[in-house]
Structures are given as C-alpha cells and as structure tokens.
Amino acid sequence: MHIAINAHLLAHTRSFRRAGVSNYVEALLTHLGQIDRSNRYSIYTTRGLGSRELNLPANFHVRPSRLPTINPRVRIPWEQFYAP
C-alpha cells in the first residue's frame, strides 16, 4: 500500500511551531517507521526538512515542498487544491 502523510506542520527548529501538531506528527512518523517496513510512505514536508533530518527507514520517501508552505497562505491552498 502507498500512504501519503501531510507533514507540513512538522518543525525542526525551536519556535512556536515546535509544539502540539508538530510533536504529534514527529511521534507518528517515528513510531510508524519502527513498526511498518512493508508499506510505502510519501511524507510531504516544508522546504529544508528532508530525509536526513527525519531519519526514517527506506520505505519512507520524504518530499520537501518547492513552495514556501511554512506560510499558511501557501500551505492551505496546497492542502486544499494541489494535494488531493
């Protein structure tokens, strides 16, 4: 199975964004990586957050955005129109 996860709210810098949803997404990816080596994952992230920073297994393909999705005015249209 191929599973896509929108991880645009995942933040690896110490800021206000490194809380609630970001912590949840990070824990979800970490634990999925530990228990699931058979499904294929596409993880969509903001610019500058790639495979090296997330340290996920080989069946997880991290796809950093080409757009500045850190900005809600860009991220929300991406989520509503591009992603589907």
mmCIF file of C-alpha atoms in Angstrom:
data_model
loop_
_atom_site.group_PDB
_atom_site.id
_atom_site.type_symbol
_atom_site.label_atom_id
_atom_site.label_comp_id
_atom_site.label_asym_id
_atom_site.label_seq_id
_atom_site.Cartn_x
_atom_site.Cartn_y
_atom_site.Cartn_z
ATOM 1 C CA MET A 1 0.000 0.000 0.000
ATOM 2 C CA HIS A 2 1.158 3.556 -0.676
ATOM 3 C CA ILE A 3 0.363 6.036 2.107
ATOM 4 C CA ALA A 4 0.815 9.821 1.885
ATOM 5 C CA ILE A 5 1.209 11.969 5.004
ATOM 6 C CA ASN A 6 0.979 15.747 5.057
ATOM 7 C CA ALA A 7 3.760 16.751 7.465
ATOM 8 C CA HIS A 8 3.933 20.438 6.528
ATOM 9 C CA LEU A 9 3.315 21.432 10.149
ATOM 10 C CA LEU A 10 6.306 19.399 11.318
ATOM 11 C CA ALA A 11 9.001 21.805 12.520
ATOM 12 C CA HIS A 12 12.590 21.034 13.444
ATOM 13 C CA THR A 13 13.516 24.488 14.650
ATOM 14 C CA ARG A 14 12.945 25.746 18.160
ATOM 15 C CA SER A 15 9.994 28.080 17.716
ATOM 16 C CA PHE A 16 6.317 28.324 18.499
ATOM 17 C CA ARG A 17 5.716 25.771 15.729
ATOM 18 C CA ARG A 18 7.612 23.084 17.631
ATOM 19 C CA ALA A 19 4.607 22.104 19.756
ATOM 20 C CA GLY A 20 1.246 20.285 19.511
ATOM 21 C CA VAL A 21 0.690 19.137 15.937
ATOM 22 C CA SER A 22 4.413 19.137 15.147
ATOM 23 C CA ASN A 23 5.179 16.838 18.090
ATOM 24 C CA TYR A 24 2.308 14.546 17.151
ATOM 25 C CA VAL A 25 3.431 14.228 13.514
ATOM 26 C CA GLU A 26 7.027 13.573 14.571
ATOM 27 C CA ALA A 27 5.950 10.829 17.011
ATOM 28 C CA LEU A 28 3.626 9.311 14.407
ATOM 29 C CA LEU A 29 6.399 9.106 11.792
ATOM 30 C CA THR A 30 8.948 7.770 14.276
ATOM 31 C CA HIS A 31 6.678 5.000 15.513
ATOM 32 C CA LEU A 32 5.347 4.078 12.068
ATOM 33 C CA GLY A 33 8.972 3.761 10.959
ATOM 34 C CA GLN A 34 9.626 1.327 13.790
ATOM 35 C CA ILE A 35 6.637 -0.945 13.166
ATOM 36 C CA ASP A 36 5.978 -0.786 9.406
ATOM 37 C CA ARG A 37 8.685 -1.786 6.956
ATOM 38 C CA SER A 38 6.352 -3.112 4.253
ATOM 39 C CA ASN A 39 4.117 -0.200 3.213
ATOM 40 C CA ARG A 40 5.452 2.676 1.112
ATOM 41 C CA TYR A 41 5.140 6.201 2.528
ATOM 42 C CA SER A 42 5.359 9.629 0.900
ATOM 43 C CA ILE A 43 5.938 12.310 3.526
ATOM 44 C CA TYR A 44 5.237 15.866 2.345
ATOM 45 C CA THR A 45 7.191 18.488 4.302
ATOM 46 C CA THR A 46 8.192 22.142 4.162
ATOM 47 C CA ARG A 47 11.381 23.294 2.457
ATOM 48 C CA GLY A 48 14.571 22.317 4.229
ATOM 49 C CA LEU A 49 13.118 19.322 6.045
ATOM 50 C CA GLY A 50 14.280 16.196 4.277
ATOM 51 C CA SER A 51 15.205 12.573 4.832
ATOM 52 C CA ARG A 52 18.409 13.347 6.704
ATOM 53 C CA GLU A 53 16.644 15.412 9.370
ATOM 54 C CA LEU A 54 13.811 12.916 9.889
ATOM 55 C CA ASN A 55 15.960 9.747 9.957
ATOM 56 C CA LEU A 56 13.220 7.444 8.648
ATOM 57 C CA PRO A 57 13.583 3.958 7.120
ATOM 58 C CA ALA A 58 13.992 3.355 3.379
ATOM 59 C CA ASN A 59 10.266 2.781 2.738
ATOM 60 C CA PHE A 60 9.612 6.439 3.730
ATOM 61 C CA HIS A 61 10.190 8.910 0.886
ATOM 62 C CA VAL A 62 10.371 12.495 2.157
ATOM 63 C CA ARG A 63 9.213 15.080 -0.381
ATOM 64 C CA PRO A 64 10.064 18.652 0.673
ATOM 65 C CA SER A 65 7.853 21.275 -0.948
ATOM 66 C CA ARG A 66 9.161 23.579 -3.653
ATOM 67 C CA LEU A 67 6.706 26.180 -2.373
ATOM 68 C CA PRO A 68 7.090 28.185 0.865
ATOM 69 C CA THR A 69 4.440 26.143 2.687
ATOM 70 C CA ILE A 70 5.626 27.472 6.029
ATOM 71 C CA ASN A 71 3.318 30.371 5.128
ATOM 72 C CA PRO A 72 -0.358 29.460 5.737
ATOM 73 C CA ARG A 73 -1.399 31.475 2.653
ATOM 74 C CA VAL A 74 0.602 28.998 0.575
ATOM 75 C CA ARG A 75 0.138 25.844 2.653
ATOM 76 C CA ILE A 76 -3.671 25.940 2.848
ATOM 77 C CA PRO A 77 -4.211 26.188 -0.944
ATOM 78 C CA TRP A 78 -1.612 23.396 -1.328
ATOM 79 C CA GLU A 79 -3.616 21.229 1.085
ATOM 80 C CA GLN A 80 -6.981 22.058 -0.491
ATOM 81 C CA PHE A 81 -6.174 22.043 -4.214
ATOM 82 C CA TYR A 82 -2.777 20.539 -5.012
ATOM 83 C CA ALA A 83 -2.625 17.622 -2.592
ATOM 84 C CA PRO A 84 -5.979 15.994 -3.486
#
